[in-house]
mmCIF file of C-alpha atoms in Angstrom:
data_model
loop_
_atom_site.group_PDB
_atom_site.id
_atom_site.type_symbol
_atom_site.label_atom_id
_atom_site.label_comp_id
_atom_site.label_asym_id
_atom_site.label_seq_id
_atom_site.Cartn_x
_atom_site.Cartn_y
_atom_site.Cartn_z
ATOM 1 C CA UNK A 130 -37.755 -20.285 -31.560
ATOM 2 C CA UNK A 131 -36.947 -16.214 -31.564
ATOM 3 C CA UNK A 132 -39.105 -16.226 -28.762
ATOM 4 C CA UNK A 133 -37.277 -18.603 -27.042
ATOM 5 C CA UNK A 134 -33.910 -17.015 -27.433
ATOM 6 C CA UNK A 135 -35.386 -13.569 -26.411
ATOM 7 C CA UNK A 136 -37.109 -15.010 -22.967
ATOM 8 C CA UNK A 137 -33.909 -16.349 -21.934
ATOM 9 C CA UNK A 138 -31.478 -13.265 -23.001
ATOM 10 C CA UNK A 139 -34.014 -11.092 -20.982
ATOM 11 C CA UNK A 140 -33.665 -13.709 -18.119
ATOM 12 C CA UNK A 141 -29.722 -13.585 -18.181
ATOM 13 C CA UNK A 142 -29.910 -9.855 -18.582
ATOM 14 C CA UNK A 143 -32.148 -9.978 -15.041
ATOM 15 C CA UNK A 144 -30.060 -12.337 -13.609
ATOM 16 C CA UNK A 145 -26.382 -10.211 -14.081
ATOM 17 C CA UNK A 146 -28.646 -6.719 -13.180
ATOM 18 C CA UNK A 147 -29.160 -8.397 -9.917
ATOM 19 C CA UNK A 148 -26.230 -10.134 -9.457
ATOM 20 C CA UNK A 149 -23.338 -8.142 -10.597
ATOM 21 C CA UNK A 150 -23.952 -5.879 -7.555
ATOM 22 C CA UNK A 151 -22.738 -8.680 -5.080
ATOM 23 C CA UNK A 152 -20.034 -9.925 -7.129
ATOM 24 C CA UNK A 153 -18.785 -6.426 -7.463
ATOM 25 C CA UNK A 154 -19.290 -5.802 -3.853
ATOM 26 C CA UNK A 155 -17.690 -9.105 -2.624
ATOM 27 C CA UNK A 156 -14.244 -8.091 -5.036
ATOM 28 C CA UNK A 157 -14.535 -4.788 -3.211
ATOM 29 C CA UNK A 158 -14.891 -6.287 0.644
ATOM 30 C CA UNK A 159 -18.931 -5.970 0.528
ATOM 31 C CA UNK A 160 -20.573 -8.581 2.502
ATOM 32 C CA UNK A 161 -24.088 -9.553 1.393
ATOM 33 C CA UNK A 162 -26.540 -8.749 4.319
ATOM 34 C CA UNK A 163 -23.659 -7.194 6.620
ATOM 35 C CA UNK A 164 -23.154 -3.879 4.312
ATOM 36 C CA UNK A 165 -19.552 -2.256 3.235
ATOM 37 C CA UNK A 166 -16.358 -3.577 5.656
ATOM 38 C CA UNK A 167 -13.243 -1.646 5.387
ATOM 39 C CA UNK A 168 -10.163 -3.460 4.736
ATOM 40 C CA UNK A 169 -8.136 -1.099 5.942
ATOM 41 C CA UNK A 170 -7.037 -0.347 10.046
ATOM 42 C CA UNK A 171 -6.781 3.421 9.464
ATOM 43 C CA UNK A 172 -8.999 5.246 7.411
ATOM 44 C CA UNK A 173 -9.096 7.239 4.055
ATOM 45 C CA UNK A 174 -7.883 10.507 6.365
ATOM 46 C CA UNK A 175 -5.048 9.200 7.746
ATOM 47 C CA UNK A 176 -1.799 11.407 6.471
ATOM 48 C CA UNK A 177 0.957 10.704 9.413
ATOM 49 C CA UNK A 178 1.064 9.767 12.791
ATOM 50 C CA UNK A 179 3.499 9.337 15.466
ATOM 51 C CA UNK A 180 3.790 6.488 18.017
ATOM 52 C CA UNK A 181 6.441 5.557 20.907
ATOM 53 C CA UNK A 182 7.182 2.028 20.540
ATOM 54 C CA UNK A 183 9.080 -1.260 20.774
ATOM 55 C CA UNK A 184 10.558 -3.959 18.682
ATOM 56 C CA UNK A 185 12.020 -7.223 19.885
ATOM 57 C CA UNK A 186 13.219 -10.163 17.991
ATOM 58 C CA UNK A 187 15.304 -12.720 18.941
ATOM 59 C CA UNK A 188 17.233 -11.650 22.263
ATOM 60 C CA UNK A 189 16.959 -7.829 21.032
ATOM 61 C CA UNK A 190 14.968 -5.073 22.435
ATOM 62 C CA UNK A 191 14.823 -1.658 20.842
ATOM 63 C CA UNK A 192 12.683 1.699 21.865
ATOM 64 C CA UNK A 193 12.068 4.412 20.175
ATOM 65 C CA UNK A 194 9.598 5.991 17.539
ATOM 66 C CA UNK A 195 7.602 5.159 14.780
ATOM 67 C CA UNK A 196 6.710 7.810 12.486
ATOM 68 C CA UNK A 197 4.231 6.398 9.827
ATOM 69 C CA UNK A 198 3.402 8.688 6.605
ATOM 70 C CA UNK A 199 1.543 8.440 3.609
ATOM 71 C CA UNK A 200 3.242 9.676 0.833
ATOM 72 C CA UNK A 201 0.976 9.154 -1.861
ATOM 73 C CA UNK A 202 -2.122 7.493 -3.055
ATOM 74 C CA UNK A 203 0.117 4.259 -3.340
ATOM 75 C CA UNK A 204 2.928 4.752 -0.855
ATOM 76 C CA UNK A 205 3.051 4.477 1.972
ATOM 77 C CA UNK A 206 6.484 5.221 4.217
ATOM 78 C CA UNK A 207 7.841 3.851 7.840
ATOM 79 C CA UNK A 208 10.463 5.390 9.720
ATOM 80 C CA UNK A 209 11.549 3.660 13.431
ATOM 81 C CA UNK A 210 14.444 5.440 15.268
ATOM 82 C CA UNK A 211 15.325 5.582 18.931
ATOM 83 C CA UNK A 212 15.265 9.287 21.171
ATOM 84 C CA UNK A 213 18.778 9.997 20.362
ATOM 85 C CA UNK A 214 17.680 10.195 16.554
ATOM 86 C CA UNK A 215 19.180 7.156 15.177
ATOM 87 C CA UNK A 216 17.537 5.129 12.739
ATOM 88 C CA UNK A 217 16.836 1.283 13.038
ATOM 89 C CA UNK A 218 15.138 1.463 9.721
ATOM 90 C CA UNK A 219 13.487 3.848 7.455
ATOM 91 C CA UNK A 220 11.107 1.989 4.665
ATOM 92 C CA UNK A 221 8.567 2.415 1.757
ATOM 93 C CA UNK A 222 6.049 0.573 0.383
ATOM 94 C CA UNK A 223 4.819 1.458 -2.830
ATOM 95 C CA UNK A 224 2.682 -0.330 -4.626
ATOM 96 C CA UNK A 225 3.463 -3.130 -2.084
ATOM 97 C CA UNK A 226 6.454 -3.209 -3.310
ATOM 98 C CA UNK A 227 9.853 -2.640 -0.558
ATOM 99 C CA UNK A 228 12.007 0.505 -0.881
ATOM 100 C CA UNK A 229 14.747 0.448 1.874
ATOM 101 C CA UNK A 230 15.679 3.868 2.185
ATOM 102 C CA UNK A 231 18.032 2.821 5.117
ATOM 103 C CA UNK A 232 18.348 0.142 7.618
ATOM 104 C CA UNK A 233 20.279 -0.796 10.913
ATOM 105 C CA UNK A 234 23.481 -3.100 9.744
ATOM 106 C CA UNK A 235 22.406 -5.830 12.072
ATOM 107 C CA UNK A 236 18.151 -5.542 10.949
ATOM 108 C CA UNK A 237 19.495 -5.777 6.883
ATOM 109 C CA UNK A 238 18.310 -9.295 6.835
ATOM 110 C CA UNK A 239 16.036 -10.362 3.347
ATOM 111 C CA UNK A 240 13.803 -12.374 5.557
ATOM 112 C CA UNK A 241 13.511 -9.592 8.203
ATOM 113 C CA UNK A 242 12.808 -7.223 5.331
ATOM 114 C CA UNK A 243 10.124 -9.397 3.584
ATOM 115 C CA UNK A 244 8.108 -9.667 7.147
ATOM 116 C CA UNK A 245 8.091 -6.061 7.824
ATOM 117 C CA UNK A 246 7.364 -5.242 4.603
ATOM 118 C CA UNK A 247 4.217 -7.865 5.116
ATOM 119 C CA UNK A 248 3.567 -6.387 8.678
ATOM 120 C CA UNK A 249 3.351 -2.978 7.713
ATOM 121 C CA UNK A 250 1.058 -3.435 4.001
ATOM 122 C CA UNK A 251 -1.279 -5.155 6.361
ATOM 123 C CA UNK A 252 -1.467 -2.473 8.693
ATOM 124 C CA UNK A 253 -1.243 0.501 6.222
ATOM 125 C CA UNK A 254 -1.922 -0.350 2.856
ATOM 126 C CA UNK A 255 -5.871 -1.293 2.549
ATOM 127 C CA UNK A 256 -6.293 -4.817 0.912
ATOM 128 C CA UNK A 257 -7.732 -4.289 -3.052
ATOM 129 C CA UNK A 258 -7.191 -7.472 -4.218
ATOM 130 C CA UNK A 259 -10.420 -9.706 -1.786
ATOM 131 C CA UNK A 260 -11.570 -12.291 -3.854
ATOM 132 C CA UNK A 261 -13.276 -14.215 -1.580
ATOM 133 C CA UNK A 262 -14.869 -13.193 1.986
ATOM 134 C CA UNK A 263 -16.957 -15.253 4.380
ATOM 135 C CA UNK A 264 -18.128 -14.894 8.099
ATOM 136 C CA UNK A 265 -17.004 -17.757 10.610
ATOM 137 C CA UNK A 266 -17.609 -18.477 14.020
ATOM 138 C CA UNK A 267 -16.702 -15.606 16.316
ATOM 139 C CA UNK A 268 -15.737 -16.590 20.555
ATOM 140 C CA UNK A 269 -16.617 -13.334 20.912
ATOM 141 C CA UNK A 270 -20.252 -11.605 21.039
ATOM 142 C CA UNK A 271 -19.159 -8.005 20.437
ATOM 143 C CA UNK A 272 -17.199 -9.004 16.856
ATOM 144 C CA UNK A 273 -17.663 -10.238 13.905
ATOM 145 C CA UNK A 274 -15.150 -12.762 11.872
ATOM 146 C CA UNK A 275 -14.419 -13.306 8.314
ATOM 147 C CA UNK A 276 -12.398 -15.335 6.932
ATOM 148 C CA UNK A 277 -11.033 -13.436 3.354
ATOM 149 C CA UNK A 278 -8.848 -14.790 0.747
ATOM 150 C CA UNK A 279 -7.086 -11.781 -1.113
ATOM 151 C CA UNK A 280 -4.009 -11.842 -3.940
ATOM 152 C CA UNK A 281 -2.083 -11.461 -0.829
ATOM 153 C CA UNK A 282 -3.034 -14.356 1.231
ATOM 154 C CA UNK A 283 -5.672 -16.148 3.322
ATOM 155 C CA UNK A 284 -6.699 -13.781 6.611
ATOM 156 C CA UNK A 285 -9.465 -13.571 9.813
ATOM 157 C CA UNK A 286 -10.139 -9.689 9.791
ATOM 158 C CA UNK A 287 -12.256 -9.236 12.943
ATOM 159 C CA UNK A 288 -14.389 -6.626 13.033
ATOM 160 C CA UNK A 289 -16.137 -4.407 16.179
ATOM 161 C CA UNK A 290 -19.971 -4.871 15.965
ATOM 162 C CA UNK A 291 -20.336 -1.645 17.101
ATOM 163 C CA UNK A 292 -17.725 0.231 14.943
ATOM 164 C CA UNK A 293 -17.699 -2.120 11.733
ATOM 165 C CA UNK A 294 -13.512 -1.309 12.423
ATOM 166 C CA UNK A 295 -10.740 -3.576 12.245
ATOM 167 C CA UNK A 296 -9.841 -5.185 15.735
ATOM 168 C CA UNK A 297 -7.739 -7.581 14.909
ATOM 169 C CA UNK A 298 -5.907 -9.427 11.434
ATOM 170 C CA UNK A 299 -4.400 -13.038 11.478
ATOM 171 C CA UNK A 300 -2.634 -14.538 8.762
ATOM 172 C CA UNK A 301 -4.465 -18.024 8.148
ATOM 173 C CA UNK A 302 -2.268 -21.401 6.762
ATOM 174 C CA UNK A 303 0.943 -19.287 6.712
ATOM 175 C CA UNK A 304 3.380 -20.872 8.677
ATOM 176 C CA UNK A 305 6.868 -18.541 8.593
ATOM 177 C CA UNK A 306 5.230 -15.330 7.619
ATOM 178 C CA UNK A 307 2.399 -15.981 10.779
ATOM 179 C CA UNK A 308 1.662 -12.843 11.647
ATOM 180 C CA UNK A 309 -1.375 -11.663 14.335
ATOM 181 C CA UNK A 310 -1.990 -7.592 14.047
ATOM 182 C CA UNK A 311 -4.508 -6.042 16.722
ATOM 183 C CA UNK A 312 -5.654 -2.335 17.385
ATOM 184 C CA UNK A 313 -7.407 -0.441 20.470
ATOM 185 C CA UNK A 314 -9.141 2.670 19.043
ATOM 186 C CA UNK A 315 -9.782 5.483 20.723
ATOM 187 C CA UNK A 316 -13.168 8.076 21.500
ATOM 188 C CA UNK A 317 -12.365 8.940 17.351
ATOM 189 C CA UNK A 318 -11.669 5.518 16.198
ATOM 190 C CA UNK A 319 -8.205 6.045 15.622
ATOM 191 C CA UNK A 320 -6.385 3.437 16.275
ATOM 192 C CA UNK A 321 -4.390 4.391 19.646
ATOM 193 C CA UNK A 322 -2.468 1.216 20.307
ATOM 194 C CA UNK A 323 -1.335 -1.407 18.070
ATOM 195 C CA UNK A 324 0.486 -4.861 18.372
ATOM 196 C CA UNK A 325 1.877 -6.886 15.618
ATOM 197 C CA UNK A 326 3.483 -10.515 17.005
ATOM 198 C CA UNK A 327 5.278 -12.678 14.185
ATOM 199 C CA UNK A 328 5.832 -16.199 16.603
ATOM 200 C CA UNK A 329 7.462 -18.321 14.515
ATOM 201 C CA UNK A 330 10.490 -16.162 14.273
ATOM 202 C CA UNK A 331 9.986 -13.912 17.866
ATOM 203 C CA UNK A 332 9.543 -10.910 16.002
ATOM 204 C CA UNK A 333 7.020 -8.086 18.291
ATOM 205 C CA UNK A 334 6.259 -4.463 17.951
ATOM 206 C CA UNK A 335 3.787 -2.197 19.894
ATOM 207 C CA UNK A 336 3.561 1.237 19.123
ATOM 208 C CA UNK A 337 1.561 3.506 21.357
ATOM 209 C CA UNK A 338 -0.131 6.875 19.402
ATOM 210 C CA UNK A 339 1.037 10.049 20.696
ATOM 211 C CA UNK A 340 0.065 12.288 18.272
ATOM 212 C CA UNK A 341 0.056 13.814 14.601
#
């Protein structure tokens, strides 16, 4: 009967050993057979950058700047003003959590707040929290899809078979907070242009890198 009970702790003991790697990985955005996959669109040396961009929602079309900054390890700030040097809205997320450090009368809006805040984790703030990833059927030949399920929410990340980099995000089952993010890198992988379209309530912004 000891025997027994020893045989089949040494087999449970084998069985986590090789396991516990994959379960690990899969919490942490490994997928079995495909290697690591970052969940993140810029990488772990990103600091600041600066992009010319646009915003429309509704009937309303602003230009101007977006300065993007990490300010720490879990913060992470965005600051969009137009070439005069007024601000539309200057925000922080920290520990995806919403600080508003200021904000256009007119854009002071709790729902417009809680989808830019959304927008703007999913671009800068790498995902931590995958519970669940799994690869789907891809249209296209040069990427790869997964469908992940995170604290955050249900997603398609599509990845660049070439690059293993983030190409594109989509929001999957959401129906308000709908959002589609997509990145062109450039020669360094950096992403160079980047479009985030919320549908459901007309919300679009494309920011165009021009520099550090």
């Amino acid at each position: 009967m000891r025997s027994f009970f020893c045989r089949k702790f040494i087999l449970v003991l084998l069985l986590w050993t090789t396991l516990s790697p994959w379960i690990m990985g899969q919490q942490a955005g490994t997928v079995p057979g495909k290697g690591l996959f970052t969940m993140a669109v810029f990488d772990s040396s990103f600091e600041k950058a600066l992009y010319k961009g646009s915003l429309d929602i509704s009937k309303h079309h602003l230009t101007g700047l977006f300065y993007l900054k990490k300010v720490s390890e879990n913060s992470v700030r965005v600051v969009f003003s137009n070439e005069m040097g007024m601000t539309f809205f200057d925000l922080e997320i920290k520990n995806d959590k919403l600080i508003v450090h200021s904000i256009f009368p007119s854009m002071n809006k709790s729902s417009l707040l809680k989808l830019l805040r959304s927008d703007f984790r999913l671009l800068m703030v790498p995902d931590t929290t995958v519970k669940k990833s799994k690869q789907a059927a891809s249209d296209d030949s040069g990427s790869i899809l997964f469908k992940i399920k995170s604290a955050r929410g249900s997603f398609y990340y599509t990845y660049d078979k070439l690059t293993d980099r983030i190409s594109r995000i989509r929001t999957s089952g959401a129906i308000m907070g709908k959002t589609d993010l997509q990145v062109t890198r450039d020669s360094r992988l950096q992403p160079k242009k980047i479009e985030i379209a919320n549908p459901v309530i007309g919300l679009h912004i494309q920011m165009t890198f021009l520099g550090n």
